[in-house]
mmCIF file of C-alpha atoms in Angstrom:
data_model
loop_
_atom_site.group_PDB
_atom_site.id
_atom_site.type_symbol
_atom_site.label_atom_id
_atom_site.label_comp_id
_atom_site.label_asym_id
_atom_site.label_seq_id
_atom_site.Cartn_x
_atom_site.Cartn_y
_atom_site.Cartn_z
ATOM 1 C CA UNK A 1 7.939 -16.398 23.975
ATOM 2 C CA UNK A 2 4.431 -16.604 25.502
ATOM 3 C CA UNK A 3 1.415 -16.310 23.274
ATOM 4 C CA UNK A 4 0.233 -12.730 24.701
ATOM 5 C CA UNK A 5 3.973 -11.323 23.495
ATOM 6 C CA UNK A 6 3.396 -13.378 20.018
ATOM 7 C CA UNK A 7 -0.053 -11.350 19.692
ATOM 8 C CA UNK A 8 1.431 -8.426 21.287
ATOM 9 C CA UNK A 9 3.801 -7.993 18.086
ATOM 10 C CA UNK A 10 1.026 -9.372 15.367
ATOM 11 C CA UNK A 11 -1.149 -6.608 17.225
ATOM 12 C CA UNK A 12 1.331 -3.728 16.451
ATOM 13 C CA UNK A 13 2.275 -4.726 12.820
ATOM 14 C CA UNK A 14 -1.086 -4.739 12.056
ATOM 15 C CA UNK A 15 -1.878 -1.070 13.500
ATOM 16 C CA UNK A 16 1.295 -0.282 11.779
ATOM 17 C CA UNK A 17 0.076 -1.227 8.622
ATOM 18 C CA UNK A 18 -2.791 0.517 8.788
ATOM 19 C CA UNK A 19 -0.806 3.617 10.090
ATOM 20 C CA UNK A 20 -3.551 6.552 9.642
ATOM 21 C CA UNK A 21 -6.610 4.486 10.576
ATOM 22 C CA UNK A 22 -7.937 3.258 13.739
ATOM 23 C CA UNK A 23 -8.777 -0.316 13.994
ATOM 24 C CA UNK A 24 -11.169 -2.484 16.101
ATOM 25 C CA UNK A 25 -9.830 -5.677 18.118
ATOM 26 C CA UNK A 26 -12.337 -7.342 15.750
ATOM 27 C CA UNK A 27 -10.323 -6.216 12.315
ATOM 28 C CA UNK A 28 -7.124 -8.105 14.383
ATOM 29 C CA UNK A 29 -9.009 -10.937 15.419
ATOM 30 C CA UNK A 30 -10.196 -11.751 11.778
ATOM 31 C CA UNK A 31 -7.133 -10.401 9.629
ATOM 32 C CA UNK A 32 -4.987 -13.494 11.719
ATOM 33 C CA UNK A 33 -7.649 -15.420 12.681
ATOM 34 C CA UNK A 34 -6.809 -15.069 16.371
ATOM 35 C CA UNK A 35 -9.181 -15.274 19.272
ATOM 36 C CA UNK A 36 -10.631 -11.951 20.081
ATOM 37 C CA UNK A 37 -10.793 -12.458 23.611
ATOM 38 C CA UNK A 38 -6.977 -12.764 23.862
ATOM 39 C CA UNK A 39 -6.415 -10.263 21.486
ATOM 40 C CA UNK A 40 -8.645 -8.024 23.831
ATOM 41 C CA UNK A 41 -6.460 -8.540 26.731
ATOM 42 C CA UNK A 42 -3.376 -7.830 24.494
ATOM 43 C CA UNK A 43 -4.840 -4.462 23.926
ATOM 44 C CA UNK A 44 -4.898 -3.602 27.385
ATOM 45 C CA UNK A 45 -1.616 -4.622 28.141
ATOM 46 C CA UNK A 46 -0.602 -2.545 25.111
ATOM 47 C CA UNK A 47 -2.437 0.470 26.118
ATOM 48 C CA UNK A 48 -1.299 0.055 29.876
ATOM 49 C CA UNK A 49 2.283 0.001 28.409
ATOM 50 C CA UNK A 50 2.008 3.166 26.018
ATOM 51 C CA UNK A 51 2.237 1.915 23.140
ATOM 52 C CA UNK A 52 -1.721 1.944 21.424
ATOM 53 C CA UNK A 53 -4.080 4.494 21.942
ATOM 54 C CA UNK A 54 -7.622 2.875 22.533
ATOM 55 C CA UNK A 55 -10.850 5.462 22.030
ATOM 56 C CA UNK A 56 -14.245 3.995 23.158
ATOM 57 C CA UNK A 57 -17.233 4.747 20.873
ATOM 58 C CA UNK A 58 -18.891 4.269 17.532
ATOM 59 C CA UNK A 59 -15.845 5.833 15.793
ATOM 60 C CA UNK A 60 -13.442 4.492 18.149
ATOM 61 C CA UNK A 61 -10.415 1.638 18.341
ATOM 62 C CA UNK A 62 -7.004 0.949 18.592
ATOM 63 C CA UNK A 63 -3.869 3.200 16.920
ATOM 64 C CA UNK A 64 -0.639 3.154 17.827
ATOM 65 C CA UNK A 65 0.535 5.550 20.497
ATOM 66 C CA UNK A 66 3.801 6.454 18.866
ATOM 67 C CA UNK A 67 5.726 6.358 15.569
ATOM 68 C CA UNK A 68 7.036 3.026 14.535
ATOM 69 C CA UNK A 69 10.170 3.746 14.789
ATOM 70 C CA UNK A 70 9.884 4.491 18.602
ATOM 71 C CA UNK A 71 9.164 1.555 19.238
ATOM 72 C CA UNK A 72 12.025 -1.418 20.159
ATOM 73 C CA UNK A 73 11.354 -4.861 19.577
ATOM 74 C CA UNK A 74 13.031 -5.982 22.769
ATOM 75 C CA UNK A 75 12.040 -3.102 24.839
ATOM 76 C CA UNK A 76 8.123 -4.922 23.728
ATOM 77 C CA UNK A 77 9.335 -8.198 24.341
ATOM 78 C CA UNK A 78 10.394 -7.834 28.082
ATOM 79 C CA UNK A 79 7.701 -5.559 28.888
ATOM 80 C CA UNK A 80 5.074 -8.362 27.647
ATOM 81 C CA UNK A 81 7.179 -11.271 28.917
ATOM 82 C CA UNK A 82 6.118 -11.854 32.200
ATOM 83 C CA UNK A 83 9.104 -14.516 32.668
ATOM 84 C CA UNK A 84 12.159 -15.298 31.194
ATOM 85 C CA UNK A 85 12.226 -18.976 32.559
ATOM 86 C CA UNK A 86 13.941 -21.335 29.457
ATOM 87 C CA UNK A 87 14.427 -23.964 32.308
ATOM 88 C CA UNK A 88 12.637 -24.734 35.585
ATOM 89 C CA UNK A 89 15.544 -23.897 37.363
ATOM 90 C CA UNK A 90 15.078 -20.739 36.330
ATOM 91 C CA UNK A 91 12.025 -20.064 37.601
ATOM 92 C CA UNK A 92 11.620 -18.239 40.554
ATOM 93 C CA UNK A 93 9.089 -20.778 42.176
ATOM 94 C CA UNK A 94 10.745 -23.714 40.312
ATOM 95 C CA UNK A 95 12.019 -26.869 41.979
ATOM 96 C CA UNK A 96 14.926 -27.129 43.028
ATOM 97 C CA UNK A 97 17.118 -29.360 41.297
ATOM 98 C CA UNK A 98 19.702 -31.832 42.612
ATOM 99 C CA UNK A 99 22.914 -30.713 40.090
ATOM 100 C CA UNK A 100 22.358 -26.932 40.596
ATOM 101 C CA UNK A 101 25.665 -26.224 42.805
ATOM 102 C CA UNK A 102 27.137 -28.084 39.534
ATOM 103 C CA UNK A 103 25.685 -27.154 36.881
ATOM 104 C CA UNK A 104 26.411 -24.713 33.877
ATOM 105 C CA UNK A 105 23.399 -24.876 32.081
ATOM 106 C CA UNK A 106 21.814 -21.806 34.031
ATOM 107 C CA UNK A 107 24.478 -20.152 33.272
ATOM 108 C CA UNK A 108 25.250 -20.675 29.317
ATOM 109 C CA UNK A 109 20.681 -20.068 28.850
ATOM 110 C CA UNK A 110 21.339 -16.718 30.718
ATOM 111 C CA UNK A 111 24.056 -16.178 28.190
ATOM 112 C CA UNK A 112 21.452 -17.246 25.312
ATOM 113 C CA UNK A 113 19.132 -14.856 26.788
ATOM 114 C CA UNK A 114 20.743 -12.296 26.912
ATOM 115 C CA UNK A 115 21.866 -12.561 22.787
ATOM 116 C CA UNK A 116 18.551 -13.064 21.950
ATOM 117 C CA UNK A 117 17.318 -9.842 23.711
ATOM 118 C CA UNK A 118 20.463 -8.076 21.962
ATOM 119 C CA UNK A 119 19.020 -9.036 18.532
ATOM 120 C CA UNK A 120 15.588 -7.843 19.530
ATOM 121 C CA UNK A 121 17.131 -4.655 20.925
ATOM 122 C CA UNK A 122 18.646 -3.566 17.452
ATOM 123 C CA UNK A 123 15.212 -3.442 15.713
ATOM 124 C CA UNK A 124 11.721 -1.465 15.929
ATOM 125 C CA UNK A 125 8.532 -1.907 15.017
ATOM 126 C CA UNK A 126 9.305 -0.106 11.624
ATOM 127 C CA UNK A 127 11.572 -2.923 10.316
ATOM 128 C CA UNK A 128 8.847 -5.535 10.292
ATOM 129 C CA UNK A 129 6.676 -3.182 8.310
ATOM 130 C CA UNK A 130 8.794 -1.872 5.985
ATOM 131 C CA UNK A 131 6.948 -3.966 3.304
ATOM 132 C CA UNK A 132 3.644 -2.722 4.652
ATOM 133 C CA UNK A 133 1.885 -2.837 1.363
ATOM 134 C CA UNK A 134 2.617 -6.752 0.877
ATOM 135 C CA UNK A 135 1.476 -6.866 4.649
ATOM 136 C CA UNK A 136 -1.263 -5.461 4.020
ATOM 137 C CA UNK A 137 -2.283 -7.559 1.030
ATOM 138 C CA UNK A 138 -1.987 -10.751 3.381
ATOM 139 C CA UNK A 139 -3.623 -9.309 6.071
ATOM 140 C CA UNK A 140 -6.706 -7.843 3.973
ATOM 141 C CA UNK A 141 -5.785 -4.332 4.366
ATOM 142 C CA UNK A 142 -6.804 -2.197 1.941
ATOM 143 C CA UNK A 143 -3.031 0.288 1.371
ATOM 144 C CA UNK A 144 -1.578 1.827 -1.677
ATOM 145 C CA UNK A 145 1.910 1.573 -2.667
ATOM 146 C CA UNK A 146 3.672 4.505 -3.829
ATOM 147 C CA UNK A 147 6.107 3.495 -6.933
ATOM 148 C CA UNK A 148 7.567 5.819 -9.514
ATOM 149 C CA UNK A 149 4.212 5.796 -11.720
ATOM 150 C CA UNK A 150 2.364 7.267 -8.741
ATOM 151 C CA UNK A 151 0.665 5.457 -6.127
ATOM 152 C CA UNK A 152 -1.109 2.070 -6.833
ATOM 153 C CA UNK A 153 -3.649 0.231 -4.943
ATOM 154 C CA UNK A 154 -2.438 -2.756 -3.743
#
């Protein structure tokens, strides 16, 4: 996975912590200690995709476009990817390679692919923040958890 997807994901679970607040690319950038200028290109991508919302201004940022729940892990994951190469030989502008004719290893990483899209496909944003109050602790985000005494800053 390249290092835009990797963002792409840390982006999202932080907006999803912080579900009813917008956020700047500066609050990301800090919160994983990421450089902003990648995380700034993230955005875009993310926006350009549909899932964040970006509003310019003094009381602007970053939200997510949809619920949590809408969004698939995998359905993120191929629309950041921009190549699913795990060999040269995969690669559309790859060299060729003497065995190819031969060889099965194109054929079982395909296969590998393939299960580890499946896996992705079977989850949503909302499962990696379903402990969004110990998310937010690490990440410096101010939430409350709700437990049966009433809710409790965290």
């Amino acid at each position: 996975m390249t290092l835009h997807t990797d963002y792409a994901l840390r982006m999202l679970i932080y907006l999803a912590t912080r579900p009813d607040a917008a956020c700047t690319v500066n609050d990301v950038a800090e919160a994983y200690h990421l450089p902003r200028n990648h995380l700034l290109k993230v955005a875009q991508t993310l926006r350009d995709l549909g899932f964040v919302e970006t509003t310019r201004g003094r009381a602007g940022g970053i939200r997510l476009a949809k619920p949590p729940a809408a969004i698939g892990l995998g359905v993120l994951v191929r629309a950041t990817e921009e190549e699913f190469s795990l060999a040269e030989c995969m690669q559309a502008q790859g060299r060729p390679c003497a065995i190819s004719p031969a060889c099965n290893l194109k054929g079982l990483l395909h296969e590998a692919l393939a299960a580890f899209l499946a896996v992705l496909d079977k989850y949503t944003l909302a499962d990696l923040v379903e402990n969004r109050a110990i998310l937010g602790a690490f990440l410096g985000i101010g939430t409350t958890v709700n437990l049966e005494g009433g809710a409790q800053p965290w």
